[in-house]
mmCIF file of C-alpha atoms in Angstrom:
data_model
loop_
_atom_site.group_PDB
_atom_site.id
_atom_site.type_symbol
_atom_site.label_atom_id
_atom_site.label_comp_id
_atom_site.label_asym_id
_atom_site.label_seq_id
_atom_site.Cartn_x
_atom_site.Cartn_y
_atom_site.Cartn_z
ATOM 1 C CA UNK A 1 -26.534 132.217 212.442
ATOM 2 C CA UNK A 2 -29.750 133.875 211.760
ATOM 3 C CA UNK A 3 -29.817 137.476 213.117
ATOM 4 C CA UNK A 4 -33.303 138.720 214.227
ATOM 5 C CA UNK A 5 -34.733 141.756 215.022
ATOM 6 C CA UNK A 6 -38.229 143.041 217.013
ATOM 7 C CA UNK A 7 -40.330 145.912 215.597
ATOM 8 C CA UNK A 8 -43.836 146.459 218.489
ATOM 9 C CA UNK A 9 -45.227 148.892 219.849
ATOM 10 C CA UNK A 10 -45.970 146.485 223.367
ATOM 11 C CA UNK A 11 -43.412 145.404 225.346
ATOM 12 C CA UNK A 12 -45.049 142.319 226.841
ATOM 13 C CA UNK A 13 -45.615 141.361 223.137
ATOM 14 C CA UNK A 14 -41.678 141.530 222.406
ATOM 15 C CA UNK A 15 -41.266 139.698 225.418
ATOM 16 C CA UNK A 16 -43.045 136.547 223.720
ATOM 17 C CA UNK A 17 -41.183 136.664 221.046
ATOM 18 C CA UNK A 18 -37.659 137.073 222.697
ATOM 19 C CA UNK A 19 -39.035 134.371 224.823
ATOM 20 C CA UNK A 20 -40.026 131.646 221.860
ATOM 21 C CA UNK A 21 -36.904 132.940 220.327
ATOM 22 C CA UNK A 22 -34.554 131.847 223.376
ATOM 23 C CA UNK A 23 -34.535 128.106 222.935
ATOM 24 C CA UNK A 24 -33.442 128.669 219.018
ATOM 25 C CA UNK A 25 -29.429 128.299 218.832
ATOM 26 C CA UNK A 26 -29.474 129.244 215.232
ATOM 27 C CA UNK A 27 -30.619 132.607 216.255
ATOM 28 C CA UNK A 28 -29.807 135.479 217.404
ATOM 29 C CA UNK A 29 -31.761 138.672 218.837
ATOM 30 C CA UNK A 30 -29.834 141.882 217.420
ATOM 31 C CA UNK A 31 -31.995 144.486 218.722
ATOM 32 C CA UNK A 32 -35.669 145.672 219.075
ATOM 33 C CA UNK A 33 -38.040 148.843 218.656
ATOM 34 C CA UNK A 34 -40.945 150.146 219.868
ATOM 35 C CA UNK A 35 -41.849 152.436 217.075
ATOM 36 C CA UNK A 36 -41.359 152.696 213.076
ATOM 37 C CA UNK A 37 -38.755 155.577 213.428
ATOM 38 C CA UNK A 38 -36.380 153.791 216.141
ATOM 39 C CA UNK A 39 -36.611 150.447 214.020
ATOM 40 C CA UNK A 40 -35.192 152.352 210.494
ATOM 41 C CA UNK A 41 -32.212 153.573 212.056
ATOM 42 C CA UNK A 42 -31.256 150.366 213.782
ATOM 43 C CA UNK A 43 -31.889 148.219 211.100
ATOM 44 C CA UNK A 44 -29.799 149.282 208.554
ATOM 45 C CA UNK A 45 -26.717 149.080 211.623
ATOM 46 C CA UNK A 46 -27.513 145.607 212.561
ATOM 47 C CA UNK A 47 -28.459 144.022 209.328
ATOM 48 C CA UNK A 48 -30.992 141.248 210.490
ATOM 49 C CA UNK A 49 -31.902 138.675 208.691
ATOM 50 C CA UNK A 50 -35.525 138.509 209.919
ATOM 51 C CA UNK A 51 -37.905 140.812 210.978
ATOM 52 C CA UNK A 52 -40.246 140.423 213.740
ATOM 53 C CA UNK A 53 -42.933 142.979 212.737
ATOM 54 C CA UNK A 54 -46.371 144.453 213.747
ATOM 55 C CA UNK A 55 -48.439 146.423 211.499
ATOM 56 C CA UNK A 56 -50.268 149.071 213.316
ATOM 57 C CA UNK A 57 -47.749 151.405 215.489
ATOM 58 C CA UNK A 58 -47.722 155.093 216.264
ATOM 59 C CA UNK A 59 -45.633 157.120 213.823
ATOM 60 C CA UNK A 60 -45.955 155.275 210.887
ATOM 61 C CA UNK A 61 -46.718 151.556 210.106
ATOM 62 C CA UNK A 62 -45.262 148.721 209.724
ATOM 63 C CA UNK A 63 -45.641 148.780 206.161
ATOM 64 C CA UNK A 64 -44.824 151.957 205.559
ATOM 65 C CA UNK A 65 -41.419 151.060 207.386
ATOM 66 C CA UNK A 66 -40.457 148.613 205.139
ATOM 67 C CA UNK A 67 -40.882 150.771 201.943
ATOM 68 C CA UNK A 68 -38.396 152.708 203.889
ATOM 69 C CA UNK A 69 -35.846 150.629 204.080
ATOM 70 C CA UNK A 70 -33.384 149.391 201.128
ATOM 71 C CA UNK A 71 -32.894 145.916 201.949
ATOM 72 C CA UNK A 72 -35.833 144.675 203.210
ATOM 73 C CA UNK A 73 -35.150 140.942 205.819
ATOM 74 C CA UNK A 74 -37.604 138.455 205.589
ATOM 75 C CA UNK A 75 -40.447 139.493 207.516
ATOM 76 C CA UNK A 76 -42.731 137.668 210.111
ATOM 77 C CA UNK A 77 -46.137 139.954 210.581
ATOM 78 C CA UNK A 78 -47.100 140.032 214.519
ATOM 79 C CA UNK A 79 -50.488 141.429 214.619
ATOM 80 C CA UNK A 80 -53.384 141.804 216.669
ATOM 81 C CA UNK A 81 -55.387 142.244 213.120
ATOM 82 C CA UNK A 82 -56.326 140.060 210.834
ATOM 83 C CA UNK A 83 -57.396 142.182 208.052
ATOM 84 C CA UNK A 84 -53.791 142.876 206.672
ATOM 85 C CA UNK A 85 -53.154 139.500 206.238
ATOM 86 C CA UNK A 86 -53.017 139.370 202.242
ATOM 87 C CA UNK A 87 -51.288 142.315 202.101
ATOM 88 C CA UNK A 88 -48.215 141.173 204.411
ATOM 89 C CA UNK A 89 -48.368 138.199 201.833
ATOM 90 C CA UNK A 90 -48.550 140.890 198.629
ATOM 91 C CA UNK A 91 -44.911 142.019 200.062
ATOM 92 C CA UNK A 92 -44.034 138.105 200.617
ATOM 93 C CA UNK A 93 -43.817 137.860 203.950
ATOM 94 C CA UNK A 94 -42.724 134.869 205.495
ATOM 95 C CA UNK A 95 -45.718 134.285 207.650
ATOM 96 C CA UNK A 96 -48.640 136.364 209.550
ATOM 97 C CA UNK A 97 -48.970 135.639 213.447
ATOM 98 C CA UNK A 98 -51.905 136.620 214.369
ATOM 99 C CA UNK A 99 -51.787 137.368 218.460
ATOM 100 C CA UNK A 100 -52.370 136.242 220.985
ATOM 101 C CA UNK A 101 -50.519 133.279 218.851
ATOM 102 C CA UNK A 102 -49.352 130.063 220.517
ATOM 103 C CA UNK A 103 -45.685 128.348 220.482
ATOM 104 C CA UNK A 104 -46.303 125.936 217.670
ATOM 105 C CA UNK A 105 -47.732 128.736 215.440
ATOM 106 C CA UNK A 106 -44.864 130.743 216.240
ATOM 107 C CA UNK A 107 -42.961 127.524 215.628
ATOM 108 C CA UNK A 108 -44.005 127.167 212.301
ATOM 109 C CA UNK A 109 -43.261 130.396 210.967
ATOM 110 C CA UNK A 110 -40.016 130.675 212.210
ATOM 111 C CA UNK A 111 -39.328 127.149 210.487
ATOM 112 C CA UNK A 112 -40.033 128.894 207.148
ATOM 113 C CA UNK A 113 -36.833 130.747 207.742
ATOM 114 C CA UNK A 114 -34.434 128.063 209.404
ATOM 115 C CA UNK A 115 -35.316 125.740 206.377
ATOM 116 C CA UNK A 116 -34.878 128.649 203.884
ATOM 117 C CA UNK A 117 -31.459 128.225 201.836
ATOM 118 C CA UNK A 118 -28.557 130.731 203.092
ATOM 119 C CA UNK A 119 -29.221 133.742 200.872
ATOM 120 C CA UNK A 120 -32.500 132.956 199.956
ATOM 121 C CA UNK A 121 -33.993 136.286 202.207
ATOM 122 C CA UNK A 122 -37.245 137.961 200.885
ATOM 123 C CA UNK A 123 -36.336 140.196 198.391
ATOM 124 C CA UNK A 124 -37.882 144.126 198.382
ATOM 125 C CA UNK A 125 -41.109 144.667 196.297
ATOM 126 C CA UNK A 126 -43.837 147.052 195.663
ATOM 127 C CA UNK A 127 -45.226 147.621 198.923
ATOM 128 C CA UNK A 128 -49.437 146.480 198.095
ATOM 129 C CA UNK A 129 -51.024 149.123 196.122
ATOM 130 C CA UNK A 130 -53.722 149.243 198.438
ATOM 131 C CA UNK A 131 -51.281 151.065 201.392
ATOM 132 C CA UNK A 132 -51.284 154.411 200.086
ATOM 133 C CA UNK A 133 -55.218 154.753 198.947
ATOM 134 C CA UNK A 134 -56.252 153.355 202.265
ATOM 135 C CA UNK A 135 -54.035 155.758 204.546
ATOM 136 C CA UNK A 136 -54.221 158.506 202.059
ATOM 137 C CA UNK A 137 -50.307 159.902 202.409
ATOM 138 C CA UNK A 138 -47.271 158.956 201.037
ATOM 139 C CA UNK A 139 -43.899 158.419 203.558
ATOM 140 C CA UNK A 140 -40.747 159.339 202.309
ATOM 141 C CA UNK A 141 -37.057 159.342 203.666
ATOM 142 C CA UNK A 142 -35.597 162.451 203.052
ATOM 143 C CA UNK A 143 -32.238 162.273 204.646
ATOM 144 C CA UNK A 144 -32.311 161.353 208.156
ATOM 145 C CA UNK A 145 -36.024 162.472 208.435
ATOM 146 C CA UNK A 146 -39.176 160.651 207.751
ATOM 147 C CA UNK A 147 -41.644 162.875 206.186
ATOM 148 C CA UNK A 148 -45.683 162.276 205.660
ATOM 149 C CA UNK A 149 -47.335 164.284 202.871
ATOM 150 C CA UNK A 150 -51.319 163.827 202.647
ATOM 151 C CA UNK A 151 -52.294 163.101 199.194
ATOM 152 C CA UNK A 152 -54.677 165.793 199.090
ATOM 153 C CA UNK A 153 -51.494 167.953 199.395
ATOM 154 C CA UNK A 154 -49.445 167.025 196.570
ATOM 155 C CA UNK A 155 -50.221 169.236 193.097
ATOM 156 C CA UNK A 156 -48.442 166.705 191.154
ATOM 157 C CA UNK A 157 -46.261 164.060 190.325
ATOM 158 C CA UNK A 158 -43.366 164.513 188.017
ATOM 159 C CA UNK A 159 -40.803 160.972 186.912
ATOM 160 C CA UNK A 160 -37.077 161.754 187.199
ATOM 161 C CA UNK A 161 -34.703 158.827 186.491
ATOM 162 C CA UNK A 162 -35.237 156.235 188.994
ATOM 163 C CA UNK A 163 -37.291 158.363 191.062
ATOM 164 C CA UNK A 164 -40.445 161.053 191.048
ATOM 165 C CA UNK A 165 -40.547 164.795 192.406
ATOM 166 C CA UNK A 166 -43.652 164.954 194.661
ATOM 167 C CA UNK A 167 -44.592 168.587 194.436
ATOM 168 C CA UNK A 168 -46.592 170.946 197.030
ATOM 169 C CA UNK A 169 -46.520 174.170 195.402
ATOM 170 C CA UNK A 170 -43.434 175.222 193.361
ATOM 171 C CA UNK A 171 -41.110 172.791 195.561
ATOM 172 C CA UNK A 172 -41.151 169.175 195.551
ATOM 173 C CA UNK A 173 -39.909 165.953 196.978
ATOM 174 C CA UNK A 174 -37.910 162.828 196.027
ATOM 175 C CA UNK A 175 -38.638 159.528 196.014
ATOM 176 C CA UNK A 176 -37.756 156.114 194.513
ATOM 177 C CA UNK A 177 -40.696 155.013 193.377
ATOM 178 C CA UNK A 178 -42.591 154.677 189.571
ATOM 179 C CA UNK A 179 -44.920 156.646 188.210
ATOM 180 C CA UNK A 180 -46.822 153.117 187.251
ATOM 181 C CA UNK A 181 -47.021 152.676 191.088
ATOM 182 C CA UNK A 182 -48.667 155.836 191.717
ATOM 183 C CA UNK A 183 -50.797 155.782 189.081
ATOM 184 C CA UNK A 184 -52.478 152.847 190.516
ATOM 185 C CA UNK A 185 -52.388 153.905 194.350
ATOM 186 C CA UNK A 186 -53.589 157.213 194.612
ATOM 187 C CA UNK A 187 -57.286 157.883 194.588
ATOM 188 C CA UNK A 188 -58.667 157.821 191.255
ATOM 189 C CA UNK A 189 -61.020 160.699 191.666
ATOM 190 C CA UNK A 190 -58.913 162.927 192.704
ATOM 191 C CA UNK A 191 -55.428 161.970 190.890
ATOM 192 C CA UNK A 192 -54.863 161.349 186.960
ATOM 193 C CA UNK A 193 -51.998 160.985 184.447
ATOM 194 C CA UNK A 194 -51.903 163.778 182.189
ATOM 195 C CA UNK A 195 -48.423 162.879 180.450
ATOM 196 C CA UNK A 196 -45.862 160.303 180.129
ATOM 197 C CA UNK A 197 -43.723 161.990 182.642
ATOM 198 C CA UNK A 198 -46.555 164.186 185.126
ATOM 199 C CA UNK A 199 -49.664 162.621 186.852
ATOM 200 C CA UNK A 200 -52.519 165.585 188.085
ATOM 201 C CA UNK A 201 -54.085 166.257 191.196
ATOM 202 C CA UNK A 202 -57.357 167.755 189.517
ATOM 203 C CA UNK A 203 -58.346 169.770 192.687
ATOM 204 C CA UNK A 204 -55.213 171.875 191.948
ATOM 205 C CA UNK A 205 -56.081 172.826 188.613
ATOM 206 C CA UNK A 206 -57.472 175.964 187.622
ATOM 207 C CA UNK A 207 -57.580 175.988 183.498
ATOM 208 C CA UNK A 208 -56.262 174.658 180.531
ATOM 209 C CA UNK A 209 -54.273 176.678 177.626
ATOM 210 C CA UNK A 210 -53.791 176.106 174.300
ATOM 211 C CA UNK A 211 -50.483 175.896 173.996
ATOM 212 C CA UNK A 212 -49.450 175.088 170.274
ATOM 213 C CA UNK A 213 -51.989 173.704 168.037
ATOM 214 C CA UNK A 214 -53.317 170.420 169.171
ATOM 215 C CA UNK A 215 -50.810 171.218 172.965
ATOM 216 C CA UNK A 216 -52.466 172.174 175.817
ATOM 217 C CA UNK A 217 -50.819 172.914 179.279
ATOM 218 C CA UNK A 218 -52.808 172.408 182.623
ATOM 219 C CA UNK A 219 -52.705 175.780 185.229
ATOM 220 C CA UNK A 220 -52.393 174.664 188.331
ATOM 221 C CA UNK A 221 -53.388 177.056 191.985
ATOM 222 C CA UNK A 222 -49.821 177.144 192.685
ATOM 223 C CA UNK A 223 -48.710 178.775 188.874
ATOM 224 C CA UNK A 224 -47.062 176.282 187.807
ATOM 225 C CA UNK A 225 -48.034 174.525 184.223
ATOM 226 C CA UNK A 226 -47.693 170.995 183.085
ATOM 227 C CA UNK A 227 -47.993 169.771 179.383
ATOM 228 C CA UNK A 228 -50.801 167.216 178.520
ATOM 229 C CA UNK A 229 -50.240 164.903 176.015
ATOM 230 C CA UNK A 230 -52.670 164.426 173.214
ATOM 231 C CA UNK A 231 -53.816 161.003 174.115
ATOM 232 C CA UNK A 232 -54.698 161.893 177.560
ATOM 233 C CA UNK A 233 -56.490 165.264 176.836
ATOM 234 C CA UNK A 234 -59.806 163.608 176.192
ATOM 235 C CA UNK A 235 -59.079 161.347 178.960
ATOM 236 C CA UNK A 236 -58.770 164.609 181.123
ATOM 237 C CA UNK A 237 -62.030 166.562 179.605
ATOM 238 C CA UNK A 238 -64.035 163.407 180.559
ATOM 239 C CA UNK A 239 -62.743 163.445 183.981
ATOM 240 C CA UNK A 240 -63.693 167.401 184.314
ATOM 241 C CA UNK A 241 -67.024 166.586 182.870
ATOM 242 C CA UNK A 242 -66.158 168.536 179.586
#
């Protein structure tokens, strides 16, 4: 039995889906949500094994709700916009509805999973790289709460294990992400990689110092100071327009 679950924002568009759902014995509606926030704490509960889904909701996205969660269903995108269509495929999703949508089309996506071998659900990946420039904030699940931090807010970015410390003066956030992925998402004028281990938000920083010879440190507004490797110093200068 296939369990599914509803994530939109309209009611009369989870109605059409509970209603094309309803001559499927194979599956089985486990719940539904109207927003992003609802949706995480029920999913993780009921444990579907697909995921009705729309993309633009208040609160946060649908996107950014599946980099939330830690075992991510296969996904079916139902949206009244077309223009996230490659990146609900960049985080394989199943299929893209695009409403209003009509029973064969929802027909055919819903095959993809009912043919699908048992255990074969879409694994979690990299959420597109494009999420974060476009919306400019990062969402992370501290706890029970969801917090948004604009990226013109964070001073840096520092790795830790598995994870990075997102920093907005001298304290800082967790999250399991890579420093690769942020060095390719956030805004490249306004964000670099200074180290191995720290990327920069430039607009935060207020001088270098020597440090030993051929070490310098970056100063940020907040007092805090962050080494710079060697190889990225000129890297840095060039950016500054030194």
């Amino acid at each position: 039995m296939i369990k599914a679950f509803i994530v939109d924002d309209e009611p009369l568009a989870r109605e059409v889906v509970k209603k094309h759902l309803q001559k499927y014995g194979d599956i089985t509606l486990v719940g539904e949500a109207s927003d992003g926030f609802e949706a995480l704490k029920l999913i993780p509960e009921l444990k579907p094994d697909l995921l009705f889904l729309d993309v633009q909701m208040p609160k946060i996205s649908g996107f950014e709700l599946l980099e939330l969660l830690s075992d991510m269903p296969s996904v079916i995108f139902t949206t009244a916009f077309d223009e996230f269509a490659l990146k609900a495929f960049e985080v394989n999703a199943l299929d893209y509805l695009l409403k209003p949508f009509s029973e064969e089309r929802f027909d055919a996506a819903v095959s993809k999973k009912r043919n699908s071998e048992p255990g074969n659900s879409t694994q979690k990946t990299d959420i597109p790289l494009q999420i974060i420039h476009e919306q400019n904030r990062i969402v992370i699940k501290d706890g029970t709460e969801i917090k948004i931090v604009p990226v013109q807010d964070v001073d840096y970015i520092e790795a830790y294990d598995d994870y990075v410390k997102i920093y907005q003066g001298k304290k800082y956030i967790l999250k399991k992400q890579t420093m690769n992925h942020f060095e390719q998402v956030l805004p490249k004028d306004q964000f670099i990689r200074i180290h191995r281990s720290y990327i920069l938000n430039v607009n935060q920083l207020t001088k270098i110092e020597s440090y030993e010879k051929n070490s310098y440190v970056a100063i940020l507004k907040s007092g805090s100071s962050i080494p710079i490797s060697r190889s990225s110093y000129s890297d840095l200068k060039s950016r500054l327009g030194l």
